[in-house]
Protein backbone atom coordinates (compact mmCIF):
# COMPACT_ATOMS: atom_id res chain seq x y z
CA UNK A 1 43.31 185.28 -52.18
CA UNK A 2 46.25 186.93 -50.54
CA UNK A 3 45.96 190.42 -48.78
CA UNK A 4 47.16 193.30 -50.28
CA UNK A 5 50.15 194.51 -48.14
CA UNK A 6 49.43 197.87 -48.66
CA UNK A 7 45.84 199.10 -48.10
CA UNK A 8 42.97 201.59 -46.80
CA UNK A 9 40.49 200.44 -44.90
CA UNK A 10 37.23 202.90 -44.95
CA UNK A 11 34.23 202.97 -42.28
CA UNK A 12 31.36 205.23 -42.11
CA UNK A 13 29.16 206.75 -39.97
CA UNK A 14 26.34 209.51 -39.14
CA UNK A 15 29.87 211.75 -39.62
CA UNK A 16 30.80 210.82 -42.75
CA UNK A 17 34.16 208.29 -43.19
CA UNK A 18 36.90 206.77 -40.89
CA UNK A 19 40.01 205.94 -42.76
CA UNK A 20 42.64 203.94 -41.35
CA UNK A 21 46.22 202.93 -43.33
CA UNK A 22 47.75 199.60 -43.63
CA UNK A 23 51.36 199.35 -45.09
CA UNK A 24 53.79 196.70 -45.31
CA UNK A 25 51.12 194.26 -43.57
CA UNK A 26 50.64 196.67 -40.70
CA UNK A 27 47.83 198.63 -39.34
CA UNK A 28 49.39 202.28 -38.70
CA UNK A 29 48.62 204.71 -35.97
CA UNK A 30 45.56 206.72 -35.82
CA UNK A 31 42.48 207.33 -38.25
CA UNK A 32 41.63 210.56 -40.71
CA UNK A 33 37.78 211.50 -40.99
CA UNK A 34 36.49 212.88 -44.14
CA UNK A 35 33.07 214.68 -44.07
CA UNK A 36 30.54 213.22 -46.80
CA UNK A 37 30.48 215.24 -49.53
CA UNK A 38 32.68 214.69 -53.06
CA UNK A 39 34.80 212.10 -52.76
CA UNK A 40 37.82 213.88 -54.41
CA UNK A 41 39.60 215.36 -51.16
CA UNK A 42 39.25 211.71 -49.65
CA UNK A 43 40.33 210.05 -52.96
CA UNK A 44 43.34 212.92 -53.43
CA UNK A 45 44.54 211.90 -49.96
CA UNK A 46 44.63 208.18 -51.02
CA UNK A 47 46.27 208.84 -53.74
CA UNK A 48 48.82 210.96 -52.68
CA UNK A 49 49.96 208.53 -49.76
CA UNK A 50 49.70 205.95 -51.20
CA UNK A 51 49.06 206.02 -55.06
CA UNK A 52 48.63 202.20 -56.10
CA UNK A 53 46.86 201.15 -52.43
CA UNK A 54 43.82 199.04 -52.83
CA UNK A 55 40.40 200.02 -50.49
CA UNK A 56 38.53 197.72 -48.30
CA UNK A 57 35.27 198.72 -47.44
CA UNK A 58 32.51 196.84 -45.35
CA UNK A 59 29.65 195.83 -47.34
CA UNK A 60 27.29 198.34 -45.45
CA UNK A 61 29.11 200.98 -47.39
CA UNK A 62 27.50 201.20 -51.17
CA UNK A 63 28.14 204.62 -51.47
CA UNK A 64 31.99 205.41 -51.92
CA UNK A 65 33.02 201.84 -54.24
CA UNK A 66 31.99 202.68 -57.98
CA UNK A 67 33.15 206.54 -57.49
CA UNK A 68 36.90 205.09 -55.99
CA UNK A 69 36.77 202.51 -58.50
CA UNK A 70 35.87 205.58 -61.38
CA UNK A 71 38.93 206.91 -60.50
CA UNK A 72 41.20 203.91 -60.78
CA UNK A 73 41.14 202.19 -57.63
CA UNK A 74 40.98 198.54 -56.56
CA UNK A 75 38.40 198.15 -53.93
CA UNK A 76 37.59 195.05 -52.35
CA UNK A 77 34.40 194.22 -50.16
CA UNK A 78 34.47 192.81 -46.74
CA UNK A 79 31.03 191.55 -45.44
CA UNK A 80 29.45 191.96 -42.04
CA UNK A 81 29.86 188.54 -40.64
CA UNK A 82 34.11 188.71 -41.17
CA UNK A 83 33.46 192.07 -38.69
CA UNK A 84 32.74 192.37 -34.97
CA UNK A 85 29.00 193.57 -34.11
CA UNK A 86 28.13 197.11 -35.83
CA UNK A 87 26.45 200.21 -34.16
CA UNK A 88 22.14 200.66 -34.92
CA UNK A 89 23.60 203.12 -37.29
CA UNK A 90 26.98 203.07 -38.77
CA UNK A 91 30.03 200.44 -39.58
CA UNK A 92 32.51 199.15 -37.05
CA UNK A 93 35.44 201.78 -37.31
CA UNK A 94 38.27 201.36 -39.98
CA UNK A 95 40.63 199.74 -37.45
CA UNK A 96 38.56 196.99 -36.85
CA UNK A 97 37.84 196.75 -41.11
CA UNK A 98 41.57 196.54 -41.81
CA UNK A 99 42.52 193.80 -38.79
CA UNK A 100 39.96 192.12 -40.57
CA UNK A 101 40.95 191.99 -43.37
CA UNK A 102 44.71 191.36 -42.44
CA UNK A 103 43.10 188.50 -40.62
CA UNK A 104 40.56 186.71 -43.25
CA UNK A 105 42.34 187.88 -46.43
CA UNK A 106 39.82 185.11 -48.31
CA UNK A 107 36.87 186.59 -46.87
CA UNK A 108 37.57 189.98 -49.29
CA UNK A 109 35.48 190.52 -52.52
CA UNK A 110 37.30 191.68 -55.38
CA UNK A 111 34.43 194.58 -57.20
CA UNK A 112 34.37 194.72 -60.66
CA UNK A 113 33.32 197.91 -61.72
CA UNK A 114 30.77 196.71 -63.59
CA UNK A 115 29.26 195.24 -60.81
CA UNK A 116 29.99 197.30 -57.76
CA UNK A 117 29.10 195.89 -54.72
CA UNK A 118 27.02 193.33 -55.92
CA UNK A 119 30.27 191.64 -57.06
CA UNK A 120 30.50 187.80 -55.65
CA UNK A 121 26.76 188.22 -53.77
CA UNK A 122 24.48 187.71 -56.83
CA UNK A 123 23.11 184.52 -55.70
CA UNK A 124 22.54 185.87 -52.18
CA UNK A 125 20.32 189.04 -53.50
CA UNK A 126 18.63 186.77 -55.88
CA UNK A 127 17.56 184.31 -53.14
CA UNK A 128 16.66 187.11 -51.29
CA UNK A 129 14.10 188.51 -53.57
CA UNK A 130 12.78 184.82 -54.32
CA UNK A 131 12.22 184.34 -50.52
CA UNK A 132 10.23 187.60 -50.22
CA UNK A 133 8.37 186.86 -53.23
CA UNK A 134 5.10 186.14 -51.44
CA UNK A 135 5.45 189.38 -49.84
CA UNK A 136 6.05 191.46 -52.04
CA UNK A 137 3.06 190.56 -54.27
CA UNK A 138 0.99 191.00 -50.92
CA UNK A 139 1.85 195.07 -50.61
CA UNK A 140 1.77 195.22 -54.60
CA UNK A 141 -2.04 194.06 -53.43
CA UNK A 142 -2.51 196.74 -51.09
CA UNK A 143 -0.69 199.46 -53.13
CA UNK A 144 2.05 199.48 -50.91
CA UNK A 145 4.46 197.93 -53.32
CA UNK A 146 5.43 198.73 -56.90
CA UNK A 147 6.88 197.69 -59.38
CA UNK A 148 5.42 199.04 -62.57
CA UNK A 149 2.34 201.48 -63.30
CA UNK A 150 -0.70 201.32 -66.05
CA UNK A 151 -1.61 203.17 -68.39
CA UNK A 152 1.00 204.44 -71.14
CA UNK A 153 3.51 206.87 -69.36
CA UNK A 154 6.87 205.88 -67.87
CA UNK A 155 8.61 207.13 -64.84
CA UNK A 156 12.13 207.70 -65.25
CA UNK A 157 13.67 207.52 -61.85
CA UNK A 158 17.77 208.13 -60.93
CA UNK A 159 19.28 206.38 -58.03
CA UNK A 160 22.60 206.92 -55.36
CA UNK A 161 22.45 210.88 -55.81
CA UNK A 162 22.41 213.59 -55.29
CA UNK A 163 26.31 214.34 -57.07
CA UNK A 164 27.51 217.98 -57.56
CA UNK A 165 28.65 216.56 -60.91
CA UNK A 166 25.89 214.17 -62.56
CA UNK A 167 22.54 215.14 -60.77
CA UNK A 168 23.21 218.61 -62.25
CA UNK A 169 24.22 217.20 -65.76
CA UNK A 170 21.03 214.93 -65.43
CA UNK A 171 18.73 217.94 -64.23
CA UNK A 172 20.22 219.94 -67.23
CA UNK A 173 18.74 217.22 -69.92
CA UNK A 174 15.30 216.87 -67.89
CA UNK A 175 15.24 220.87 -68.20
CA UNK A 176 16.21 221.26 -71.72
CA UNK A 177 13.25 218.57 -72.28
CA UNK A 178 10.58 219.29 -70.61
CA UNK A 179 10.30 215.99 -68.64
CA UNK A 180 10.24 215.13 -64.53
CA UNK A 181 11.32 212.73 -63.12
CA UNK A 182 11.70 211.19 -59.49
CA UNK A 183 15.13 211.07 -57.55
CA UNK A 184 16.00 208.29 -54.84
CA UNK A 185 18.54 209.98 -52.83
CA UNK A 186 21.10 208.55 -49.93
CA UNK A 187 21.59 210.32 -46.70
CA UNK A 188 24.84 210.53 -46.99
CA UNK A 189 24.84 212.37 -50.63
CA UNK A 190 21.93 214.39 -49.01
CA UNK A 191 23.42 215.36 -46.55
CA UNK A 192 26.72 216.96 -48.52
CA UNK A 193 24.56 218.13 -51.47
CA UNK A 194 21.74 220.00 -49.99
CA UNK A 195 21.85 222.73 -52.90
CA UNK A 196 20.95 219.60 -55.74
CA UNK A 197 18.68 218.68 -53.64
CA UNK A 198 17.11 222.63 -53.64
CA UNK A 199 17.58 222.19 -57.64
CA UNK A 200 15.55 218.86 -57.90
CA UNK A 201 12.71 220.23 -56.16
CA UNK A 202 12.85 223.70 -57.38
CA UNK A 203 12.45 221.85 -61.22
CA UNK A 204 9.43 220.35 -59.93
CA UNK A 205 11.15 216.59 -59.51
CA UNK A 206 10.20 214.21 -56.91
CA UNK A 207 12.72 212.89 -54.47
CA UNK A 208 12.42 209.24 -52.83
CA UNK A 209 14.41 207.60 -50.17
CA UNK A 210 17.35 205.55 -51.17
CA UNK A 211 18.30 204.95 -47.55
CA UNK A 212 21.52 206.20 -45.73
CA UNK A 213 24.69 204.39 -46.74
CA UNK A 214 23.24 202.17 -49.92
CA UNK A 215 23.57 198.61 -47.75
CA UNK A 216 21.57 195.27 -48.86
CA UNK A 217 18.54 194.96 -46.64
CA UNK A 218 18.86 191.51 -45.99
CA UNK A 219 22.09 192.39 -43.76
CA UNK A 220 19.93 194.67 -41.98
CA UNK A 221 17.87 194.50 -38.48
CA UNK A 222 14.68 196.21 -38.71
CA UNK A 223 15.98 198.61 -35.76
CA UNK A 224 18.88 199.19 -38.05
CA UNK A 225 16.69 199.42 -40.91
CA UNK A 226 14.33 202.24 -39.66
CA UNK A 227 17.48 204.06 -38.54
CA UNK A 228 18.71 204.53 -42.08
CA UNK A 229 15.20 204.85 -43.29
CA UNK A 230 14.75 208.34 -40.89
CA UNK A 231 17.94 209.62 -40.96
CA UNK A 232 17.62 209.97 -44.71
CA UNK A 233 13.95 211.83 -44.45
CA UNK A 234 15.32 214.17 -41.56
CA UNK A 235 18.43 214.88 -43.85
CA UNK A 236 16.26 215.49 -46.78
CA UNK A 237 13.79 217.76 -44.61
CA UNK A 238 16.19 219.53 -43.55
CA UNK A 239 17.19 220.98 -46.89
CA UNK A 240 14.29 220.88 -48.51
CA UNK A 241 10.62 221.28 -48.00
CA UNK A 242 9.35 217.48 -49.04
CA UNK A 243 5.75 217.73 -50.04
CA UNK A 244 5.45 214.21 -48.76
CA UNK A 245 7.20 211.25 -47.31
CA UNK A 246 5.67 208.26 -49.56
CA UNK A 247 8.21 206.68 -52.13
CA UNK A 248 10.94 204.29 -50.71
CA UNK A 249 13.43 202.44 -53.29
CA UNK A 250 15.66 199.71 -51.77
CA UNK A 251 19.08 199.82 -52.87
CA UNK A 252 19.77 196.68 -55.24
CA UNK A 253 15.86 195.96 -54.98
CA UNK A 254 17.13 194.12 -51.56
CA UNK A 255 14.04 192.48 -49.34
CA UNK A 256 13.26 190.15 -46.77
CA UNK A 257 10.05 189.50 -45.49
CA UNK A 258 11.43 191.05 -42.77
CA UNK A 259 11.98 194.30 -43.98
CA UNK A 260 8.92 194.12 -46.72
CA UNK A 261 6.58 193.69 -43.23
CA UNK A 262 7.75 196.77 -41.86
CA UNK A 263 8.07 199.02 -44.88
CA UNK A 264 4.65 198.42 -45.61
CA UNK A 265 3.85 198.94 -42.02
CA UNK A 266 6.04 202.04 -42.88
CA UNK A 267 3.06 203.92 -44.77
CA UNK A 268 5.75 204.11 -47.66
CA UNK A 269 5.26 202.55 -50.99
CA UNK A 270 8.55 200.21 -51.68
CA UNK A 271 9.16 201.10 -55.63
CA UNK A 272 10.95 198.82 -57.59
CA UNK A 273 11.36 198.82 -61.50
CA UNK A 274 10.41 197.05 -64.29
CA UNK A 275 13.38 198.46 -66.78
CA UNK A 276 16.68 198.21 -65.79
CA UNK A 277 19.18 199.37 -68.15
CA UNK A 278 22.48 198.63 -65.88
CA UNK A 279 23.73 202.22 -67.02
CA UNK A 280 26.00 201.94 -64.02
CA UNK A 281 27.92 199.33 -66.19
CA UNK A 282 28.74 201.80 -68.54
CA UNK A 283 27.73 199.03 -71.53
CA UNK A 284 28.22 202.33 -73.78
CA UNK A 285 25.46 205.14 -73.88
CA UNK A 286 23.90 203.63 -77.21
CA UNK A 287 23.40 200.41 -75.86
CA UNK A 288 21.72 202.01 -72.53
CA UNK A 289 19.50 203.34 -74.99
CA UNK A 290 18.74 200.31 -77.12
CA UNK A 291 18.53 198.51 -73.36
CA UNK A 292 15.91 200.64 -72.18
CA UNK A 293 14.32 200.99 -75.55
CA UNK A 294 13.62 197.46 -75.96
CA UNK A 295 12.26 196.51 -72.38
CA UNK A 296 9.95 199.93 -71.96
CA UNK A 297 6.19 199.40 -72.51
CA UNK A 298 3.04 201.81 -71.12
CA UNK A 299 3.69 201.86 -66.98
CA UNK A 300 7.22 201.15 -67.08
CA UNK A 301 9.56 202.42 -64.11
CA UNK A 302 13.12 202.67 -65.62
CA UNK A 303 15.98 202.21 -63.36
CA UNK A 304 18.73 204.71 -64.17
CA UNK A 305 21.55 206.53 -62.14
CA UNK A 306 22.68 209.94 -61.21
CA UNK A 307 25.49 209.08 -59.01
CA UNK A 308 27.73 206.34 -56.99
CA UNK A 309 30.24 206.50 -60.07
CA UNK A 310 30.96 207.88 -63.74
CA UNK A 311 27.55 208.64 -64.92
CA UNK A 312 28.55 210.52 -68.11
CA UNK A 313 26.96 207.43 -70.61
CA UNK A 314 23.47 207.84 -68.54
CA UNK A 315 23.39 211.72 -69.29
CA UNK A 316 24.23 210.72 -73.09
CA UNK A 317 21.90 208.39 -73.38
CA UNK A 318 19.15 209.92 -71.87
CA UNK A 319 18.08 212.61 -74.42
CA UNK A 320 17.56 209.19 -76.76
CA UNK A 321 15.73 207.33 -73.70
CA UNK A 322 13.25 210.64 -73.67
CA UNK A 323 12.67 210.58 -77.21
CA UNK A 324 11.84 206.92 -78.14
CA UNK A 325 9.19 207.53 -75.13
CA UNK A 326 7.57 209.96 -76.45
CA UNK A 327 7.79 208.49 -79.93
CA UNK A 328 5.96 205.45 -78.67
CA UNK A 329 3.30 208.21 -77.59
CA UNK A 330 3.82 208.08 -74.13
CA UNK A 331 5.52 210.80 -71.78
CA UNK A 332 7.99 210.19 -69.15
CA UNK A 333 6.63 211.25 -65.97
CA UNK A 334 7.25 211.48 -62.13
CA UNK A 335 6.45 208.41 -59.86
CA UNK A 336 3.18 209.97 -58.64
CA UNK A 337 2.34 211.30 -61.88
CA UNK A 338 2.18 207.66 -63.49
CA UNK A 339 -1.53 205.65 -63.64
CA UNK A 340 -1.76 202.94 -60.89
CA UNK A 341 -4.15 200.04 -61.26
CA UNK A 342 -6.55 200.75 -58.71
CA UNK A 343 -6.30 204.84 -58.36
């Protein structure tokens, strides 16, 4: 593909963003730094420069894509081995992401909303999880993997929060039902959104670790790994008082046997899902329902959102989700609420 001529380029670290500007082809002078947080002021400032610029951002960075591309921009991925060497914990800075990308213009991924930054990498996560297979039925063994419960409840869990915007709209529905649920949240959400997190606790919800920045695992060294692994759980302890440390959700459901060996090593359980509605495809709130609906049985763990994007279908669709649960006699319930084989 050919580069676009005008572009941002977007980097990250324990700071929050680096964002340099290419126009006409050319890198310009110096870098802005937005804090984490909403990403209106740093989408604004796009905008305002440069209102029809596409986004390149390196594919450690699953954070800021669906939201940018929720508000109408084109952003393209650029994976790690297009980049020079990364810090233990961060991206290389913007400058470097946009030479890149002025240099390899075929090594960018077009997202499609729909897909986020799973766009053009399917195969790789799927080969991923195949490899790891072995593994990951070893710590389901020992408890220290899981995938589904027993019994006839069903954990409704939200990923890529906590948002100012959807995590309270979600929290609002939970409320008006009666139900808790379990939160993975990033560091870099957590660390910008410390009064949701206050809320989600204060409701009697569990929170989970949904790492740092939202990368795949298998891109990942286990140094770099455990660095976005404990920056989350400081983050999260420092806002709130975490009754324990034990539920850890890889973004994408990413795993080597790398990383499997030393999450379990970890003393966390790795949580994966059984019922995955995509409701950060926006299909349509109805058909997140039917989705869900259809797949759910007694132990499920559904996989739903509460930020990284436009989550308005996933708080429609969840009063429905709530009810055909407990019309099939079961309650939704938090992760360490739901039966285990074994406990």
């Amino acid at each position: 593909m050919t580069a676009p001529a005008d572009f941002f380029a977007i980097a990250w670290s324990a700071d929050g963003y680096e964002v340099a500007e290419v126009a006409d082809g050319r890198l310009g002078p110096g870098q802005r730094r937005f804090a984490f947080g909403p990403v209106d002021a740093l989408a604004a400032a796009l905008a305002a420069d440069r209102p029809t610029a596409s986004v390149v951002v390196e594919s450690t960075n699953g954070i800021l894509d669906g939201q940018l591309m929720a508000r109408g921009h084109t952003v393209f991925g650029l994976d790690a081995d297009h980049l020079p060497a990364r810090p233990t914990f961060g991206s290389v800075d913007a400058a470097q992401i946009a030479l890149a990308a002025l240099r390899e213009p075929a090594a960018l991924r077009p997202l499609d909303r729909r897909r986020g930054t799973q766009t053009g990498r399917e195969d790789r996560l799927e080969a991923g999880i195949a490899q790891s297979r072995e593994a990951t039925e070893r710590l389901a063994r020992s408890g220290a993997c899981l995938h589904r419960g027993t019994g006839r409840d069903v954990a409704l869990t939200f990923d890529d929060g906590p948002d100012p915007v959807w995590t309270n709209a979600v929290l609002d529905v939970l409320q008006r039902h009666r139900v808790r649920a379990t939160f993975f949240c990033t560091g870099g959400n957590s660390s910008a959104h410390p009064r949701e997190l206050a809320r989600i606790v204060r409701e009697g919800h569990l929170i989970g670790n949904h790492t740092w920045s939202h990368p795949f695992l298998d891109e990942l060294s286990v140094d770099e790994l455990r660095r976005q692994v404990d920056e989350t759980w400081s983050v999260l302890d420092r806002a709130v008082e975490l009754p324990q440390r034990r539920f850890f959700r890889p973004p994408y459901g990413s795993r080597t046997d790398r990383t499997l060996d030393w999450l379990g090593e970890s003393g966390m359980i790795t949580t994966l899902w059984d019922v995955a509605p995509d409701d950060w495809s926006m299909p349509g709130a109805d058909e997140i329902v039917c989705r869900t609906v259809d797949a759910v049985t007694g132990g499920s763990i559904v996989l739903l959102h509460d930020g990284g994007g436009d989550r308005s279908q996933t708080v429609a669709a969840l009063p429905g989700i709530i009810d055909a649960v407990r019309h099939g006699g079961a309650e939704p319930v938090r992760l360490d609420e739901l039966e285990m084989a074994g406990a």
